[in-house]
Backbone as JSON, one array per atom type, in Angstrom:
{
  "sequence": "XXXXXXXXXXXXXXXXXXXXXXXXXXXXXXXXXXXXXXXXXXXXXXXXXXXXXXXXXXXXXXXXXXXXXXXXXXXXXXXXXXXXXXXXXXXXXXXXXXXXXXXXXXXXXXXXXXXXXXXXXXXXXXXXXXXXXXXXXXXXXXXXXXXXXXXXXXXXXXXXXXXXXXXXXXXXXXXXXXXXXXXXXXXXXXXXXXXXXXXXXXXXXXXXXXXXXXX",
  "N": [[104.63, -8.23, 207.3], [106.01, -7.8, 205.29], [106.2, -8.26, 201.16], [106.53, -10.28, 198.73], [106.49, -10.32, 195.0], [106.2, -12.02, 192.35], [106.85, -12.56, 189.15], [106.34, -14.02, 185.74], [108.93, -13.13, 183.36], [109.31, -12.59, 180.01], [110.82, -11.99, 176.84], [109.55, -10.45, 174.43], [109.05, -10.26, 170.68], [109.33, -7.77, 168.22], [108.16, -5.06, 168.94], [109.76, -3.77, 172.28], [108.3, -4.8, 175.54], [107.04, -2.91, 178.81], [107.07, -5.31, 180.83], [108.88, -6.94, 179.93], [111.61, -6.04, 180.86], [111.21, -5.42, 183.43], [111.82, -4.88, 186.9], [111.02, -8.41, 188.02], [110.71, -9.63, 190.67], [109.0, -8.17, 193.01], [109.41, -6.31, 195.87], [107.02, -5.29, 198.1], [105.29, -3.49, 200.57], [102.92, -2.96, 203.46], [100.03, -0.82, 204.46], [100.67, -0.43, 207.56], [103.08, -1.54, 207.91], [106.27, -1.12, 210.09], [108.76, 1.09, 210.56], [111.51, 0.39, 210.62], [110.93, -2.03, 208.88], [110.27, -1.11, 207.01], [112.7, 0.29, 205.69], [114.25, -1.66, 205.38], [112.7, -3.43, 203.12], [113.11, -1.87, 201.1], [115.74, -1.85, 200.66], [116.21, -4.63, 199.97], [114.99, -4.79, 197.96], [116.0, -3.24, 196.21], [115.83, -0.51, 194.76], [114.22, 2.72, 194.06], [112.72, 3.27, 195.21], [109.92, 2.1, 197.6], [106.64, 0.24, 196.95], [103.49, 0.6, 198.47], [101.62, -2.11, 199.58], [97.75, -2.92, 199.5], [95.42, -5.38, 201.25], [94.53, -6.42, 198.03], [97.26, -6.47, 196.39], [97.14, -4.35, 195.7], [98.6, -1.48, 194.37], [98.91, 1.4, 196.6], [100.65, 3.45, 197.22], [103.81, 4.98, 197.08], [106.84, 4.5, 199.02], [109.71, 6.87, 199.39], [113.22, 6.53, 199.02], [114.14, 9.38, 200.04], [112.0, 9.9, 201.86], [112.1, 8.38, 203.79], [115.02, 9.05, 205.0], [114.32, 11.52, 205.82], [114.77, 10.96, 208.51], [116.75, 10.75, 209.74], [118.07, 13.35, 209.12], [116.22, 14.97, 210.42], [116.08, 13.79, 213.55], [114.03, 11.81, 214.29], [111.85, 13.53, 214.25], [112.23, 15.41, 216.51], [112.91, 18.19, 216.33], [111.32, 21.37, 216.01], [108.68, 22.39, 214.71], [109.11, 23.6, 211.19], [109.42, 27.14, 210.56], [109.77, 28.48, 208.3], [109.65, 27.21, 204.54], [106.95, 26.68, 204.07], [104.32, 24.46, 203.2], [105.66, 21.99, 202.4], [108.09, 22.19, 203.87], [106.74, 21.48, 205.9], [105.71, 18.46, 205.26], [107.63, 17.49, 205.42], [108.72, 17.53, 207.67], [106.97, 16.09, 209.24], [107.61, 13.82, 207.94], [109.67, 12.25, 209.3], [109.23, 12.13, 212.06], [107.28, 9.92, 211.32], [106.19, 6.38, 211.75], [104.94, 4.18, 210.09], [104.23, 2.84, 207.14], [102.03, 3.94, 205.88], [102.24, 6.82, 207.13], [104.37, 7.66, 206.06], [104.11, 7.2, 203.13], [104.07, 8.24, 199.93], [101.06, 9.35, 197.98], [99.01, 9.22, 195.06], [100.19, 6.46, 193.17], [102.78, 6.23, 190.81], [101.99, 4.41, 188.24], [102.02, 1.63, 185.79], [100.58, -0.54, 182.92], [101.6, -3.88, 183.03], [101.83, -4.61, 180.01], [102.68, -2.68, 178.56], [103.74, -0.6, 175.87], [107.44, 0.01, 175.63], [108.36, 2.46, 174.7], [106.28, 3.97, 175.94], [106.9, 3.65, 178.54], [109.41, 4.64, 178.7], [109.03, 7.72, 178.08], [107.23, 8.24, 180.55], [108.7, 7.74, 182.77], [110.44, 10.04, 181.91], [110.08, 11.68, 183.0], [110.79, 14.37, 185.94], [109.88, 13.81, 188.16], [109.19, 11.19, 188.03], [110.68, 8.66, 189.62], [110.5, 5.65, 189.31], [108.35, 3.66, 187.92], [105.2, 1.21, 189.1], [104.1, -1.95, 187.82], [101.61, -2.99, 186.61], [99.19, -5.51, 186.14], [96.12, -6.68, 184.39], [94.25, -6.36, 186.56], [95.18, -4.48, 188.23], [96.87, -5.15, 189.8], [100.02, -5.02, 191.77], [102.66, -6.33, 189.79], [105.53, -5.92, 189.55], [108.37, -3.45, 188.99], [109.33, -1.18, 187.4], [112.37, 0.93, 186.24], [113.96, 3.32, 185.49], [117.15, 2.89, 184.66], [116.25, -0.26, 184.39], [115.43, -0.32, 181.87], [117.52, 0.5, 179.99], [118.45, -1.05, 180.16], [117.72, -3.07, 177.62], [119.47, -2.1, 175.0], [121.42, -4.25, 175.81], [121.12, -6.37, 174.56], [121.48, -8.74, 172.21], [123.23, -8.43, 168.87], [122.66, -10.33, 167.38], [120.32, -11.5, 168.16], [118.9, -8.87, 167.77], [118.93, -8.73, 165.16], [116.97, -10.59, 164.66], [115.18, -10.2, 165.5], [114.22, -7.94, 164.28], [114.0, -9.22, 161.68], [111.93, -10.36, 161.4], [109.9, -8.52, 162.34], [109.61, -7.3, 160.01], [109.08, -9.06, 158.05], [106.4, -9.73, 159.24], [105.06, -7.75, 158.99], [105.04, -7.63, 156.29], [103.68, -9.83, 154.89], [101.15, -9.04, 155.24], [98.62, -9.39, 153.87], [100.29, -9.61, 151.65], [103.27, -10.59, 149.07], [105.58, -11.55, 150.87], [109.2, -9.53, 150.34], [112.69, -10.64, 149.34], [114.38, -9.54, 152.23], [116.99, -8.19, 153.61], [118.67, -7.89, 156.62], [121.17, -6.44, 158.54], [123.35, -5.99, 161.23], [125.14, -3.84, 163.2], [126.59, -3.11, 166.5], [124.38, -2.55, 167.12], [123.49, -0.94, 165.4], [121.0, -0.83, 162.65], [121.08, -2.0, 159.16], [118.82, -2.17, 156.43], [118.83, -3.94, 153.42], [117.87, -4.33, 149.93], [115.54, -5.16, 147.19], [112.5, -3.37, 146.75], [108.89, -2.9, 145.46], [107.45, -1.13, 145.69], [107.09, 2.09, 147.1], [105.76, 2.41, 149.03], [106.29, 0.27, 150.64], [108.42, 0.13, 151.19], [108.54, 1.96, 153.04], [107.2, 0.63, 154.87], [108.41, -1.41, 155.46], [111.1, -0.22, 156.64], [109.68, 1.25, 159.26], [108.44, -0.96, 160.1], [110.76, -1.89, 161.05], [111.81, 0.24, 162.58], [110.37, -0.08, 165.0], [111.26, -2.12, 166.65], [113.1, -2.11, 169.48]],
  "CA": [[104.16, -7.09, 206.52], [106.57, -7.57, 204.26], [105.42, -9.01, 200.34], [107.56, -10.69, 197.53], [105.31, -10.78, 194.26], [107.05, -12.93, 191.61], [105.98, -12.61, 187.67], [106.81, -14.15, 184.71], [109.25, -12.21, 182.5], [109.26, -13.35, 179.03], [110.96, -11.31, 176.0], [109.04, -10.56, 173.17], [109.6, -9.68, 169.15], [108.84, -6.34, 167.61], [108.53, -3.58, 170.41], [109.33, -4.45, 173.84], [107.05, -3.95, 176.4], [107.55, -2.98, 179.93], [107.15, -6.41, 181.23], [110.2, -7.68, 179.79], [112.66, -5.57, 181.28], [110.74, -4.66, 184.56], [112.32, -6.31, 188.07], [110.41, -8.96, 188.18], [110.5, -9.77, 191.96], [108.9, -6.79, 193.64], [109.07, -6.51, 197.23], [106.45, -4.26, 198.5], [105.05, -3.34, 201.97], [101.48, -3.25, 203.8], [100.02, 0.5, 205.67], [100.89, -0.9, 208.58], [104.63, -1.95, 207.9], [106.84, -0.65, 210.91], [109.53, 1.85, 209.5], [112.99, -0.57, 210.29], [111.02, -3.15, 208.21], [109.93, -0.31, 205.16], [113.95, 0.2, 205.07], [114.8, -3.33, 204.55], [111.9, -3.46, 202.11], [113.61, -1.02, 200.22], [116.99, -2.33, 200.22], [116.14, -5.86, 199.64], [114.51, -4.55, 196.21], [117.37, -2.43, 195.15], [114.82, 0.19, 194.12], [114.6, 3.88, 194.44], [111.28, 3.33, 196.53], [108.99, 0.86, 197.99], [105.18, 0.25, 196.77], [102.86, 0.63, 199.35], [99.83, -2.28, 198.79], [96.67, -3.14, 199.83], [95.58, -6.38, 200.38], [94.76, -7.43, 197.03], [98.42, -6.44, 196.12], [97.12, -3.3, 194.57], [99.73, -0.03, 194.44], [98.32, 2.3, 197.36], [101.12, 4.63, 197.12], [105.2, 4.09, 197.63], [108.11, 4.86, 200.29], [111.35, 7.28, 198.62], [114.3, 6.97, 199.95], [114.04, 10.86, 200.91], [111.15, 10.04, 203.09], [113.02, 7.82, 205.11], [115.84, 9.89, 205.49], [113.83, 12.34, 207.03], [114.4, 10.67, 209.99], [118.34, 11.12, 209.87], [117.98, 14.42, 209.02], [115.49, 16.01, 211.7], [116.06, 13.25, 214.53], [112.8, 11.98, 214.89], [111.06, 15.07, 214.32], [111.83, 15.82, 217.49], [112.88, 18.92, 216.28], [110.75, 22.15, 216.0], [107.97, 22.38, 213.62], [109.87, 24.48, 210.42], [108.52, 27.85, 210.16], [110.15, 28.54, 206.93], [109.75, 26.59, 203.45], [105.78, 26.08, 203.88], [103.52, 23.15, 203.33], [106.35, 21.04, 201.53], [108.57, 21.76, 204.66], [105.94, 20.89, 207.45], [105.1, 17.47, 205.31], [109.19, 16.7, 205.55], [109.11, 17.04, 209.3], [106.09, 15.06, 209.37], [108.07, 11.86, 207.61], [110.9, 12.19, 210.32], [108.2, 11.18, 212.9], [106.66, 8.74, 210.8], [106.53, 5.11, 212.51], [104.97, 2.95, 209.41], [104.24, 2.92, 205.54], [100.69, 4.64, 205.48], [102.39, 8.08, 207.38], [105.82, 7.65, 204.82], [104.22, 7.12, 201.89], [103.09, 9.45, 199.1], [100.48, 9.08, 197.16], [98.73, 8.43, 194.19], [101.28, 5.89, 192.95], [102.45, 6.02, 189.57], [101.39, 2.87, 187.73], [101.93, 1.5, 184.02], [100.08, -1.66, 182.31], [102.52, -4.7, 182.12], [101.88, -4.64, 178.6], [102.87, -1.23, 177.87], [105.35, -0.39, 175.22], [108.74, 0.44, 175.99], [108.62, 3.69, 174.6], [105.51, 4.97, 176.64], [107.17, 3.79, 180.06], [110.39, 5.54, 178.43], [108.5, 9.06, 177.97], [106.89, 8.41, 181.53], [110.14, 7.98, 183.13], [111.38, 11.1, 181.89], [109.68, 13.01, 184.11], [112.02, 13.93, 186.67], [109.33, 13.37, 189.58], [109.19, 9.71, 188.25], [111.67, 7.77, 189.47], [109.95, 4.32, 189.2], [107.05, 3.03, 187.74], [104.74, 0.41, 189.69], [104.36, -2.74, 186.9], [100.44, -3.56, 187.3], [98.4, -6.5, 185.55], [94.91, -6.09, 184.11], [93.27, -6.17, 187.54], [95.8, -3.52, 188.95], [97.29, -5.61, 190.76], [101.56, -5.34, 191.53], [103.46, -7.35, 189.55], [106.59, -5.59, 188.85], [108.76, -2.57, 189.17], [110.66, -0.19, 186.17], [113.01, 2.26, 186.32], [115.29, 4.11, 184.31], [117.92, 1.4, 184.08], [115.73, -1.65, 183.7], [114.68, 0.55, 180.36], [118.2, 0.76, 179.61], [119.16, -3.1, 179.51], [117.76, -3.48, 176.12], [120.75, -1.99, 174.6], [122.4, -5.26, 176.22], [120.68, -7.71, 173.46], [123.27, -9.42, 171.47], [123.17, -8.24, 167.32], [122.01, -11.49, 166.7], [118.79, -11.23, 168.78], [118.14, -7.87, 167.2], [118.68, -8.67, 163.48], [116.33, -11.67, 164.54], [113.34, -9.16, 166.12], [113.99, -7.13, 163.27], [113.49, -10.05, 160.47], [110.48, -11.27, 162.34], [109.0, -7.8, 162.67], [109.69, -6.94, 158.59], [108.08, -10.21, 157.77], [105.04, -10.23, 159.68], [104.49, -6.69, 158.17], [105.01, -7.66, 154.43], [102.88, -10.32, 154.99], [99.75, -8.3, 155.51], [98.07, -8.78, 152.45], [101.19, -8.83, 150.43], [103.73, -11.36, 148.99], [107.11, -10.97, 151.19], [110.24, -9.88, 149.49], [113.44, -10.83, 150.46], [115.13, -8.15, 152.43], [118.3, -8.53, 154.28], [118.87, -7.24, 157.65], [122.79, -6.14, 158.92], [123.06, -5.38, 162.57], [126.0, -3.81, 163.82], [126.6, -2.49, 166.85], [122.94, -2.16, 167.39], [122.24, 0.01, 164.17], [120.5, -1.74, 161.99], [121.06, -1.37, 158.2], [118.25, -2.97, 155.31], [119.19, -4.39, 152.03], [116.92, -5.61, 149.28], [114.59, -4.13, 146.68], [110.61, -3.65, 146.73], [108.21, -2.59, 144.22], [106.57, -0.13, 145.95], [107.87, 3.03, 147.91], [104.83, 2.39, 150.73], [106.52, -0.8, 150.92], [109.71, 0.25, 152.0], [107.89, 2.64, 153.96], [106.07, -0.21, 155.65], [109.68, -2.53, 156.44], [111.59, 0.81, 157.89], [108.45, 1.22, 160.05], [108.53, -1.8, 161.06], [112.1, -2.49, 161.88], [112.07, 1.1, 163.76], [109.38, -0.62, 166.24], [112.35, -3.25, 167.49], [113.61, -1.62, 170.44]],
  "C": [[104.98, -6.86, 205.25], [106.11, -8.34, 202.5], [106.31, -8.88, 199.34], [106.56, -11.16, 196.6], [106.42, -11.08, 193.13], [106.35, -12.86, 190.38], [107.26, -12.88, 186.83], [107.88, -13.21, 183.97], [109.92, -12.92, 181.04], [109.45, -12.34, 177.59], [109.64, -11.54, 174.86], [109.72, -9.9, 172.23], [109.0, -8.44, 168.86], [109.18, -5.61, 168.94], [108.62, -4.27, 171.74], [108.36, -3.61, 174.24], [107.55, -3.98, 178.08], [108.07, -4.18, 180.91], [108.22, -7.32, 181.0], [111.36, -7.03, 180.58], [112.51, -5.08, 182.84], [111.62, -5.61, 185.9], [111.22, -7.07, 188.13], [110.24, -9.82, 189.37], [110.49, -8.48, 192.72], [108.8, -6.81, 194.93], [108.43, -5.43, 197.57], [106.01, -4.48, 199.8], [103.52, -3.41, 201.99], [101.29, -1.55, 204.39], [100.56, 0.09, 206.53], [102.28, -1.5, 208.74], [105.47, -0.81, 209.04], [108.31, 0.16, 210.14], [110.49, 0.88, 209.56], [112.56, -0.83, 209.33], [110.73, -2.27, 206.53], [111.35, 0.08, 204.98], [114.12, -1.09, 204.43], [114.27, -3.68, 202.98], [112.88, -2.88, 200.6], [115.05, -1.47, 199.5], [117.17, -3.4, 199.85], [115.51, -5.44, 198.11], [115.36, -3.77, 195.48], [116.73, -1.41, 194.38], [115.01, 1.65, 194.42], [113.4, 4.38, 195.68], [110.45, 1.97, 196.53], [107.39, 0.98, 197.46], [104.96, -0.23, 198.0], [101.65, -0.23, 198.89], [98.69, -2.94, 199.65], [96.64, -4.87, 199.78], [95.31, -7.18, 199.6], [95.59, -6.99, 196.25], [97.94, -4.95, 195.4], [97.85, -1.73, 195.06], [98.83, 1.03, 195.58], [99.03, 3.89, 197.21], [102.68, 3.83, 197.28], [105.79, 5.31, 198.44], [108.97, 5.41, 199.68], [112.21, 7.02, 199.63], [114.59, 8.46, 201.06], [113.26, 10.89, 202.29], [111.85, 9.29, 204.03], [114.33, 8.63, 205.55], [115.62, 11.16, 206.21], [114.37, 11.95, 208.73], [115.96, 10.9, 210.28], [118.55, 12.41, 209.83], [117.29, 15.4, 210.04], [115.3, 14.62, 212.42], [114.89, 12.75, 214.66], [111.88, 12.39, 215.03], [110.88, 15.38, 215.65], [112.27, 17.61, 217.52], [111.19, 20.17, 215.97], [110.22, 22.18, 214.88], [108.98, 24.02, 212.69], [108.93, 25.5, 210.2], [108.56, 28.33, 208.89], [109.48, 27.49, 205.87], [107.99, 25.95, 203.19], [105.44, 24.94, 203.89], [104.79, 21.66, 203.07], [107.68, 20.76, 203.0], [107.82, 21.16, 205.92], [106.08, 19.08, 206.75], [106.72, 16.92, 205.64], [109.68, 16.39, 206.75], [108.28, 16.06, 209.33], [106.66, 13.46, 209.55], [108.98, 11.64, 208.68], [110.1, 11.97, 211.28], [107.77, 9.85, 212.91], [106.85, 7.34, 211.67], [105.93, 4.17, 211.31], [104.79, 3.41, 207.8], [103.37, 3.7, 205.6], [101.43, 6.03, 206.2], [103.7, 8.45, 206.51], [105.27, 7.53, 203.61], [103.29, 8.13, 201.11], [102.02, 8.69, 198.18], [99.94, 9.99, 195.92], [100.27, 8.07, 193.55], [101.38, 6.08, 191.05], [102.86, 4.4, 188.94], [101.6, 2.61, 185.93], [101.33, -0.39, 183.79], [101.44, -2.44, 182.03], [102.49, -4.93, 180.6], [101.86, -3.38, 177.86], [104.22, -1.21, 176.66], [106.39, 0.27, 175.72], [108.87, 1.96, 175.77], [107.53, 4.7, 175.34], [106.52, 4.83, 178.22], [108.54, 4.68, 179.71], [110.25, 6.82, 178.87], [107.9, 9.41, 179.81], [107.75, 8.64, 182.65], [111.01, 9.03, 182.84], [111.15, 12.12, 182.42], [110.43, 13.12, 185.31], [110.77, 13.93, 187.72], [108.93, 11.86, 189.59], [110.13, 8.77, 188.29], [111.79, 6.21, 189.11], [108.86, 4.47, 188.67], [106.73, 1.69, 188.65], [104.25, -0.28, 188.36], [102.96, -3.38, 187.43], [99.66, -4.45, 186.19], [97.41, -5.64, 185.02], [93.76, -5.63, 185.63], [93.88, -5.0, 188.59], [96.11, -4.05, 190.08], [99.15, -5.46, 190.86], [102.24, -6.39, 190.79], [105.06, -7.18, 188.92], [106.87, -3.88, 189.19], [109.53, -2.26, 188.0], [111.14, 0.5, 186.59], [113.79, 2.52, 185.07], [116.62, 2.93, 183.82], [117.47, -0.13, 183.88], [115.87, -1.09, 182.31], [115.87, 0.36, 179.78], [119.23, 0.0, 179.1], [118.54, -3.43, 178.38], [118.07, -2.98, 175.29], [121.67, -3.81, 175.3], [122.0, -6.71, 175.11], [121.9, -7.35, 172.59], [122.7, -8.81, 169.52], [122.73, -9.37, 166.65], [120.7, -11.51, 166.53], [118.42, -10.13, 167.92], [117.88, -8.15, 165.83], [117.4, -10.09, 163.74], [114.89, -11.07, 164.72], [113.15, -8.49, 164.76], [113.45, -7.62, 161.9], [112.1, -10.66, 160.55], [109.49, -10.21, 162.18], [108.16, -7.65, 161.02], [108.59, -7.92, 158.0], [106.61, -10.39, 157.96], [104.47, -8.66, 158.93], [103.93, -7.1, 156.91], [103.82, -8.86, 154.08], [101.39, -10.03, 154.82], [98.66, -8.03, 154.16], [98.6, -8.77, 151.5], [101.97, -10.14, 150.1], [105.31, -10.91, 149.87], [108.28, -11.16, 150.16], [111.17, -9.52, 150.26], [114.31, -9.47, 150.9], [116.36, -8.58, 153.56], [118.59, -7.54, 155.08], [120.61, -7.68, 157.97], [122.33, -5.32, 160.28], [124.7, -5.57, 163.05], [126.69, -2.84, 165.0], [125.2, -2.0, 167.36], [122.13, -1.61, 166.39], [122.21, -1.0, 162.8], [120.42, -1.22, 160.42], [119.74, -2.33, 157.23], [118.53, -3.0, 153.97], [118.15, -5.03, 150.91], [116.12, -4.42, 148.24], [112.95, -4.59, 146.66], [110.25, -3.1, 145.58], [107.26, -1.42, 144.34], [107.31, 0.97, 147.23], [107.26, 2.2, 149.69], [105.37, 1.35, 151.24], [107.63, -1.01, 151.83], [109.27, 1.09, 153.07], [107.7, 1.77, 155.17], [107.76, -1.33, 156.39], [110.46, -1.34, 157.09], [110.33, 0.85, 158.64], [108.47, 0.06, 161.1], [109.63, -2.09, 162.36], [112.01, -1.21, 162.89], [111.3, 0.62, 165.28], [110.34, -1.7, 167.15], [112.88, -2.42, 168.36], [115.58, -1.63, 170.19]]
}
């Protein structure tokens, strides 16, 4: 019941996109996964939760850590249904019962297009009830997991790489119809300075623009 889905991960130039920085070995579970094996799941992916999928790999819902700890916390649920804290405390005894993935896991999962830009899964991630994103193809199928610190490894590109995304991006801009002129990129430290003169404001407009799109 357990499922290791394996995808490509392949930088690209100009904006990243989720798919570059996402784990790209996701281990997800089945309904029917027995709870031991939805821990392991969990810990073998180094994740903050497990996807729950169907089987044509597609996101059903995922496992938190919290929900499993239910079960450390109220024994089993062999304790007494909570009369306090309402609906939100009955569903917490509930998970402390639980025996597989389909009674542990929440749903609707949240999901982002491997070909999303970096800065939407950024903004999505800043919701504090999203701790992960699920990393889904065109057919919505699993192929990947984000979080908050995948997002946060591209700060780890070298000043080389960047002044290289950044000359690449400028270029393919100025291009557009236009004759390129030369402009000279300085990257230090990550912040990126431009050098050079144009002939037109929109122009410079159009190479800051660009270069801001390099992650």
């Amino acid at each position: 019941n357990l499922i290791k889905f394996d995808a490509r991960c392949e930088c690209a130039m100009g904006e990243s996109v989720g798919a570059t920085v996402m784990t790209c070995a996701a281990v997800a579970v089945t309904p029917n996964t027995q709870f031991k094996d939805v821990v392991n799941a969990l810990l073998a992916g180094d994740a903050y939760a497990v996807p729950v999928v169907d089987t044509e790999a597609r996101p059903l819902g995922t496992v938190t850590e919290a929900a499993l700890l239910a079960n450390l916390q109220l024994p089993g649920g062999t304790d007494a249904v909570p009369i306090f804290g309402g609906a939100a405390a009955r569903r917490h005894w509930r998970k402390a019962s639980a025996l597989t993935a389909a009674e542990l896991m929440a749903a609707p999962v949240a999901v982002i297009g491997a070909d999303a830009p970096i800065g939407q899964a950024a903004r999505r991630l800043s919701d504090p009830s999203h701790l992960q994103l699920c990393v889904v193809d065109h057919d919505m199928r699993l192929v990947g997991i984000l979080t908050r610190r995948n997002l946060l490894t591209v700060y780890r590109r070298s000043d080389d790489r960047i002044e290289a995304d950044v000359t690449a991006a400028i270029q393919a801009d100025l291009r557009r119809g236009r004759t390129p002129a030369p402009i000279t990129v300085h990257v230090d430290h990550g912040v990126v300075t431009l050098q050079g003169t144009l002939t037109y404001r929109s122009r410079a407009e159009h190479a800051g623009y660009a270069a801001s799109r390099v992650a």
